[in-house]
CSV table of C-alpha atoms and ligand atoms in Angstrom, one decimal:
chain,number,residue,atom,x,y,z
A,174,MET,CA,116.1,117.4,86.6
A,175,ASN,CA,112.8,116.5,85.2
A,176,PRO,CA,110.0,119.5,85.0
A,177,ILE,CA,106.3,118.8,86.6
A,178,LEU,CA,104.4,121.9,85.8
A,179,THR,CA,105.4,124.8,84.4
A,180,MET,CA,104.0,128.3,84.0
A,181,GLN,CA,104.6,130.5,80.8
A,182,ASN,CA,103.9,134.4,81.5
A,183,VAL,CA,100.1,133.6,83.3
A,184,SER,CA,98.8,136.4,84.2
A,185,VAL,CA,95.4,136.4,86.6
A,186,ASN,CA,93.1,139.0,86.8
A,187,PHE,CA,90.2,139.6,89.0
A,188,PRO,CA,87.4,142.7,88.1
A,189,VAL,CA,86.6,145.0,90.3
A,190,LYS,CA,83.1,144.8,91.7
A,191,GLY,CA,81.1,148.4,92.3
A,192,GLY,CA,82.0,151.5,90.0
A,193,LEU,CA,79.8,153.7,88.4
A,194,PRO,CA,79.2,151.8,84.5
A,195,PHE,CA,80.2,155.0,82.3
A,196,LEU,CA,84.5,153.9,84.1
A,197,LYS,CA,86.7,152.6,83.0
A,198,LYS,CA,87.1,149.1,85.0
A,199,ARG,CA,89.6,148.1,86.4
A,200,PHE,CA,91.2,144.2,88.6
A,201,VAL,CA,92.9,143.4,91.1
A,202,GLN,CA,96.3,142.2,89.0
A,203,ALA,CA,96.9,139.3,91.1
A,204,VAL,CA,100.0,138.0,89.3
A,205,SER,CA,101.2,139.4,86.8
A,206,ASP,CA,104.0,137.9,83.9
A,207,VAL,CA,104.7,134.4,86.1
A,208,SER,CA,107.3,131.9,84.7
A,209,LEU,CA,109.1,129.3,86.6
A,210,THR,CA,109.6,125.5,86.3
A,211,ILE,CA,109.2,122.8,89.3
A,212,ASN,CA,110.3,120.1,89.1
A,213,GLN,CA,109.2,115.9,90.2
A,214,GLY,CA,110.0,115.4,93.5
A,215,GLU,CA,110.8,118.8,95.6
A,216,THR,CA,109.3,120.9,96.9
A,217,PHE,CA,109.3,124.2,96.1
A,218,GLY,CA,108.7,127.5,98.5
A,219,VAL,CA,106.6,130.6,97.6
A,220,VAL,CA,107.5,133.3,100.0
A,221,GLY,CA,106.1,136.2,100.3
A,222,GLU,CA,104.0,139.0,102.4
A,223,SER,CA,100.2,138.9,102.7
A,224,GLY,CA,98.5,139.7,99.8
A,225,CYS,CA,101.2,139.6,97.3
A,226,GLY,CA,99.2,136.4,94.9
A,227,LYS,CA,100.8,133.7,96.7
A,228,THR,CA,97.2,132.2,97.5
A,229,THR,CA,96.3,133.1,92.8
A,230,LEU,CA,99.6,131.2,92.2
A,231,GLY,CA,98.7,128.1,93.8
A,232,ASN,CA,95.5,127.4,92.8
A,233,ALA,CA,96.2,129.2,88.8
A,234,MET,CA,98.9,125.7,89.2
A,235,ILE,CA,96.3,123.8,90.0
A,236,GLY,CA,92.9,124.4,87.9
A,237,MET,CA,91.1,126.4,90.6
A,238,VAL,CA,91.7,129.7,89.0
A,239,LYS,CA,92.0,130.7,85.2
A,240,PRO,CA,95.0,133.2,84.0
A,241,THR,CA,94.1,135.9,82.6
A,242,SER,CA,96.8,134.9,80.1
A,243,GLY,CA,100.0,132.9,80.1
A,244,GLU,CA,99.7,129.1,80.5
A,245,VAL,CA,100.1,126.8,83.3
A,246,ILE,CA,101.6,123.0,81.5
A,247,PHE,CA,101.7,120.1,83.8
A,248,GLN,CA,103.2,116.2,82.5
A,249,GLY,CA,103.8,118.6,79.8
A,250,LYS,CA,99.9,119.2,78.8
A,251,ASN,CA,98.8,122.7,78.1
A,252,LEU,CA,96.4,122.5,81.9
A,253,TYR,CA,94.0,125.1,80.8
A,254,THR,CA,93.1,124.2,76.4
A,255,LEU,CA,91.9,120.2,78.0
A,256,PRO,CA,89.6,118.9,77.0
A,257,LYS,CA,86.4,118.7,79.9
A,258,GLU,CA,86.7,114.8,81.2
A,259,GLU,CA,90.8,115.4,80.7
A,260,PHE,CA,91.0,118.3,82.1
A,261,LYS,CA,88.7,116.4,85.3
A,262,ALA,CA,91.5,113.6,85.1
A,263,THR,CA,94.2,115.4,85.2
A,264,ARG,CA,93.1,117.6,88.4
A,265,ARG,CA,92.3,115.0,90.8
A,266,GLN,CA,96.9,114.5,89.8
A,267,MET,CA,96.9,118.1,91.7
A,268,GLN,CA,94.9,118.6,95.8
A,269,MET,CA,95.7,121.3,98.3
A,270,ILE,CA,95.9,121.3,101.2
A,271,PHE,CA,94.5,124.6,103.1
A,272,GLN,CA,95.6,127.3,105.4
A,273,ASP,CA,92.9,126.7,107.7
A,274,PRO,CA,92.0,123.7,109.5
A,275,TYR,CA,89.6,124.3,111.4
A,276,SER,CA,86.9,126.1,108.2
A,277,SER,CA,88.5,123.1,105.1
A,278,LEU,CA,86.9,120.7,106.8
A,279,ASN,CA,82.4,120.3,107.3
A,280,PRO,CA,81.9,120.7,110.8
A,281,ARG,CA,78.4,118.2,109.9
A,282,PHE,CA,79.9,115.1,107.9
A,283,ASN,CA,82.8,112.8,110.9
A,284,VAL,CA,86.1,111.5,109.9
A,285,TYR,CA,85.0,109.1,107.5
A,286,GLN,CA,82.2,111.4,105.5
A,287,ILE,CA,85.1,114.1,104.8
A,288,ILE,CA,88.3,111.8,104.3
A,289,SER,CA,86.3,109.8,101.8
A,290,GLU,CA,84.0,112.3,100.2
A,291,PRO,CA,86.8,113.3,96.4
A,292,MET,CA,85.9,108.6,96.1
A,293,PHE,CA,82.4,109.3,96.1
A,294,ILE,CA,82.4,112.4,94.1
A,295,ARG,CA,84.7,110.2,91.5
A,296,GLY,CA,82.3,107.9,91.6
A,297,GLU,CA,83.6,105.4,93.9
A,298,ASP,CA,80.8,103.9,95.9
A,299,ASP,CA,81.1,100.0,97.6
A,300,GLU,CA,81.4,101.6,100.9
A,301,GLU,CA,84.1,98.5,102.7
A,302,THR,CA,86.7,99.8,100.1
A,303,MET,CA,86.6,103.7,100.6
A,304,LYS,CA,86.4,102.6,104.8
A,305,ALA,CA,89.5,100.5,103.8
A,306,ARG,CA,91.7,103.9,102.4
A,307,VAL,CA,90.4,105.6,104.9
A,308,VAL,CA,91.5,103.9,107.5
A,309,GLU,CA,95.0,103.5,106.2
A,310,LEU,CA,95.0,107.8,105.6
A,311,LEU,CA,94.1,108.1,108.9
A,312,GLU,CA,97.2,105.6,110.6
A,313,LEU,CA,99.9,107.3,107.8
A,314,VAL,CA,98.7,110.2,109.3
A,315,GLY,CA,98.9,109.6,113.0
A,316,LEU,CA,95.2,108.6,113.4
A,317,SER,CA,93.4,105.8,113.9
A,318,SER,CA,90.1,103.6,113.7
A,319,ASP,CA,89.5,104.5,116.6
A,320,ASP,CA,88.4,108.3,114.9
A,321,LEU,CA,86.7,107.1,111.7
A,322,TYR,CA,82.9,107.9,113.5
A,323,ARG,CA,84.1,111.1,115.2
A,324,TYR,CA,83.8,115.2,114.2
A,325,PRO,CA,86.5,117.4,113.5
A,326,SER,CA,84.9,118.9,116.0
A,327,ASP,CA,85.7,116.3,118.6
A,328,PHE,CA,90.3,117.3,117.5
A,329,SER,CA,92.7,119.9,118.4
A,330,GLY,CA,94.1,121.9,115.3
A,331,GLY,CA,97.0,119.6,114.3
A,332,GLN,CA,94.9,117.1,114.3
A,333,ARG,CA,92.5,118.3,112.2
A,334,GLN,CA,95.5,119.6,109.3
A,335,ARG,CA,96.3,115.8,109.8
A,336,LEU,CA,92.1,114.8,107.9
A,337,GLY,CA,92.9,118.1,105.7
A,338,ILE,CA,96.1,116.3,104.6
A,339,ALA,CA,94.6,112.5,104.4
A,340,ARG,CA,91.8,113.9,102.6
A,341,SER,CA,94.6,115.6,100.2
A,342,ILE,CA,96.1,112.4,99.3
A,343,ILE,CA,93.2,110.2,98.7
A,344,LEU,CA,92.7,110.3,95.3
A,345,ASN,CA,96.9,109.7,94.9
A,346,PRO,CA,97.9,112.7,93.7
A,347,SER,CA,100.7,113.8,91.7
A,348,PHE,CA,101.3,117.5,93.2
A,349,LEU,CA,100.7,118.9,96.3
A,350,VAL,CA,99.9,122.8,96.4
A,351,CYS,CA,100.3,123.5,101.2
A,352,ASP,CA,99.4,127.1,101.2
A,353,GLU,CA,99.8,128.0,104.4
A,354,PRO,CA,99.3,124.2,106.3
A,355,VAL,CA,101.6,125.1,109.4
A,356,SER,CA,100.4,128.9,109.4
A,357,ALA,CA,97.6,128.3,111.9
A,358,LEU,CA,98.2,125.7,114.6
A,359,ASP,CA,100.9,125.8,118.1
A,360,VAL,CA,103.9,126.7,117.4
A,361,SER,CA,104.5,123.9,119.3
A,362,ILE,CA,102.7,121.3,116.0
A,363,HIS,CA,105.0,122.6,113.4
A,364,ALA,CA,107.8,120.8,113.3
A,365,GLN,CA,105.6,117.5,113.5
A,366,ILE,CA,103.2,118.7,110.9
A,367,LEU,CA,106.1,119.3,109.1
A,368,ASN,CA,107.5,116.3,109.5
A,369,LEU,CA,103.9,115.1,108.7
A,370,LEU,CA,105.1,115.9,104.6
A,371,ASN,CA,108.3,115.4,104.7
A,372,GLU,CA,107.5,111.7,105.4
A,373,ILE,CA,104.9,111.8,103.5
A,374,GLN,CA,105.9,112.7,100.2
A,375,ALA,CA,108.7,110.0,100.8
A,376,GLN,CA,106.4,107.7,100.7
A,377,MET,CA,104.1,109.0,97.8
A,378,ASN,CA,106.8,111.1,95.7
A,379,LEU,CA,104.9,114.1,95.4
A,380,THR,CA,106.2,117.2,94.1
A,381,TYR,CA,105.1,120.2,96.5
A,382,VAL,CA,104.8,123.7,95.9
A,383,PHE,CA,104.9,125.0,99.4
A,384,ILE,CA,103.4,128.6,100.6
A,385,SER,CA,104.4,130.5,103.2
A,386,HIS,CA,105.5,134.2,105.3
A,387,ASN,CA,107.6,131.7,106.7
A,388,LEU,CA,111.4,132.7,105.7
A,389,ALA,CA,112.8,129.4,108.8
A,390,ASP,CA,109.9,126.5,107.9
A,391,VAL,CA,110.9,127.5,103.5
A,392,LYS,CA,114.8,127.4,104.1
A,393,ASN,CA,114.0,123.9,106.1
A,394,MET,CA,111.3,122.6,103.5
A,395,CYS,CA,111.6,123.9,99.8
A,396,ASP,CA,114.6,122.7,97.6
A,397,ARG,CA,114.0,125.4,95.3
A,398,LEU,CA,111.9,128.9,96.0
A,399,ALA,CA,110.6,132.0,94.2
A,400,VAL,CA,110.1,135.3,96.7
A,401,MET,CA,106.5,137.2,95.5
A,402,TYR,CA,105.8,141.1,95.9
A,403,LEU,CA,102.7,143.1,94.4
A,404,GLY,CA,102.7,139.7,91.8
A,405,LYS,CA,105.5,139.0,90.2
A,406,ILE,CA,108.0,137.1,91.5
A,407,MET,CA,111.9,138.9,92.5
A,408,GLU,CA,113.2,136.4,92.6
A,409,SER,CA,113.9,132.6,92.8
A,410,GLY,CA,116.2,129.2,92.0
A,411,SER,CA,118.0,127.6,94.1
A,412,SER,CA,116.6,127.1,98.4
A,413,GLU,CA,120.2,127.0,99.1
A,414,LYS,CA,121.7,129.8,96.4
A,415,ILE,CA,119.2,132.5,97.9
A,416,PHE,CA,119.6,131.7,101.2
A,417,ARG,CA,123.4,131.8,100.9
A,418,ASN,CA,123.9,135.2,98.7
A,419,PRO,CA,120.4,136.7,98.3
A,420,LEU,CA,120.6,139.7,95.4
A,421,HIS,CA,117.6,141.3,95.6
A,422,PRO,CA,116.6,144.1,98.4
A,423,TYR,CA,112.9,143.1,99.3
A,424,THR,CA,114.2,139.3,99.8
A,425,GLN,CA,117.3,140.9,100.8
A,426,ALA,CA,114.3,142.9,103.7
A,427,LEU,CA,112.9,139.9,104.5
A,428,LEU,CA,115.7,137.5,105.1
A,429,ALA,CA,117.5,140.4,107.8
A,430,VAL,CA,114.3,140.0,109.8
A,431,VAL,CA,114.8,136.8,110.3
A,432,LEU,CA,118.8,136.5,110.4
A,433,ASP,CA,120.2,134.9,112.7
A,434,THR,CA,118.3,132.0,112.5
A,435,VAL,CA,117.7,131.0,108.7
A,436,VAL,CA,121.3,133.5,107.2
A,437,GLY,CA,123.5,132.2,110.1
A,438,LYS,CA,125.6,135.1,109.5
A,439,GLU,CA,125.0,139.4,109.9
A,440,ARG,CA,123.9,141.2,106.6
A,441,GLU,CA,123.0,144.5,106.7
A,442,PHE,CA,119.4,145.4,107.8
A,443,VAL,CA,117.4,146.4,105.4
A,444,ILE,CA,113.9,148.1,107.8
A,445,LEU,CA,111.0,148.5,103.9
A,446,LYS,CA,109.4,151.8,104.5
A,447,GLY,CA,105.7,151.3,104.0
A,448,ASP,CA,102.8,149.4,102.9
A,449,ILE,CA,102.1,146.7,99.6
A,450,PRO,CA,100.9,149.5,96.5
A,451,SER,CA,97.3,148.3,95.6
A,452,PRO,CA,97.3,145.5,92.9
A,453,ILE,CA,94.7,147.4,91.4
A,454,ASN,CA,97.3,150.3,90.3
A,455,PRO,CA,100.5,149.1,90.2
A,456,PRO,CA,103.9,151.2,90.4
A,457,MET,CA,105.1,150.7,86.5
A,458,GLY,CA,107.7,150.5,86.4
A,459,CYS,CA,110.5,148.1,89.1
A,460,ARG,CA,106.8,147.5,91.9
A,461,PHE,CA,109.1,147.7,94.9
A,462,TRP,CA,110.7,151.2,93.8
A,463,GLN,CA,108.1,152.8,96.8
A,464,ARG,CA,109.8,150.5,99.4
A,465,CYS,CA,113.2,149.9,97.7
A,466,PRO,CA,116.5,151.6,99.8
A,467,LYS,CA,118.0,151.1,97.0
A,468,ALA,CA,115.9,152.4,94.3
A,469,MET,CA,117.0,154.4,91.3
A,470,GLU,CA,115.8,156.3,89.3
A,471,GLY,CA,114.6,154.6,86.0
A,472,CYS,CA,113.4,152.0,89.0
A,473,LYS,CA,110.2,154.0,88.8
A,474,THR,CA,109.8,153.6,85.0
A,475,VAL,CA,111.1,150.8,83.7
A,476,PRO,CA,109.8,147.3,84.6
A,477,PRO,CA,113.4,145.2,85.3
A,478,GLU,CA,113.6,141.4,83.1
A,479,HIS,CA,113.7,138.3,85.4
A,480,LEU,CA,116.8,137.2,84.5
A,481,GLU,CA,119.7,134.3,85.2
A,482,VAL,CA,122.7,135.4,87.3
A,483,GLU,CA,124.3,131.5,87.8
A,484,GLU,CA,122.7,128.4,87.7
A,485,ASP,CA,119.3,128.3,89.2
A,486,HIS,CA,119.7,131.5,90.8
A,487,PHE,CA,117.1,134.4,89.0
A,488,VAL,CA,116.9,137.7,90.1
A,489,ALA,CA,114.5,140.5,88.9
A,490,CYS,CA,116.4,143.9,89.7
A,491,HIS,CA,118.9,146.2,87.5
A,492,LEU,CA,121.1,147.2,90.0
A,493,VAL,CA,122.5,143.0,89.9
A,494,ASN,CA,121.1,142.6,86.7
A,495,GLY,CA,122.7,146.4,85.0
A,496,PHE,CA,120.7,149.0,83.2
A,497,PRO,CA,121.5,149.9,80.6
A,498,ASP,CA,120.2,153.8,80.3
A,499,VAL,CA,120.3,154.2,83.8
A,500,GLU,CA,124.1,155.0,85.5
A,501,LEU,CA,125.2,153.9,87.9
A,502,PRO,CA,125.6,154.5,91.1
A,503,THR,CA,129.4,155.3,92.8
A,504,ASN,CA,128.7,152.4,95.9
A,505,TYR,CA,127.4,149.9,93.4
A,506,ASP,CA,129.3,147.0,95.4
A,507,GLN,CA,127.8,147.9,98.5
A,508,LEU,CA,125.1,148.0,97.8
A,509,VAL,CA,124.9,144.7,96.7
A,510,GLY,CA,126.9,144.0,99.1
B,799,SF4,FE1,115.1,148.7,94.0
B,799,SF4,FE2,115.3,148.9,92.1
B,799,SF4,FE3,115.7,146.5,92.5
B,799,SF4,FE4,113.7,147.8,92.2
B,799,SF4,S1,114.8,147.2,90.2
B,799,SF4,S2,114.3,145.7,93.9
B,799,SF4,S3,113.6,149.7,92.5
B,799,SF4,S4,117.2,148.1,92.6
């Protein structure tokens, strides 16, 4: 295992706008104390419900959102302490594929302008060089040189996502954050785009972060993953181990929804009650306790640590890690499953 990116105790808070001047300033705690490691060449999944902090975490990985605290180490360099020029050069190694292929492409630019723009911004001014590179990438993503002077409105959703992918790899990055890359597309296009991502990864030796709320996609795509809830990681590590033996009640609930297609064997059907609490004022103990069907009294006040329970399998839950000051329920074994 060769780590390409490490996050150490990363938190990202956003100030809440408005409010009265004499009241205490409030913050949205989008990401809270996240530590993880992503290895060279793997696909690392980030999964969770909408609003759990997945996209903010991805943005913090690639220098688009500066963490409030903590460190992001990319290829051995502390990203946010780099001098400006070195930060910009390192940033070019890290790109993002956006969720919405409709709004992420400038409708007034043609395909050549859209895809070559990052090269142009970097300082490239030889039109022939840029054109040759754009045609090469169009062919790589399944389009052709005939598309060079067409506009985004001439393409279907799947084709626009192909354009977005071509643009994201034009500077030969080594690290790509794919933020829900197929969630805005028809189901029939899903597999084609995911296959394309796999082919490009193999060809360019890329490392992916695959952000998704679709566990079936995550299972197919990811070597390792992190399950997020309300800004925190609940369970992380080997994808195979987590899908085979999910230990956190939240992971179990997410998997229960796709029981047959993903897990392939029967599990306890866990239904989550209520909504995700506000990230402005998250619960003080385990962030999941208000919705957890297995919550104990102590879960309300003591935050669980994210600990390794077997090789490359980490869980943040008192039921799994033990709870020093609170007696476990008599049906503990049954609860853990
Ligand atoms: Fe549920 Fe408690 Fe585990 Fe949180 S720590 S997931 S509330 S059992």
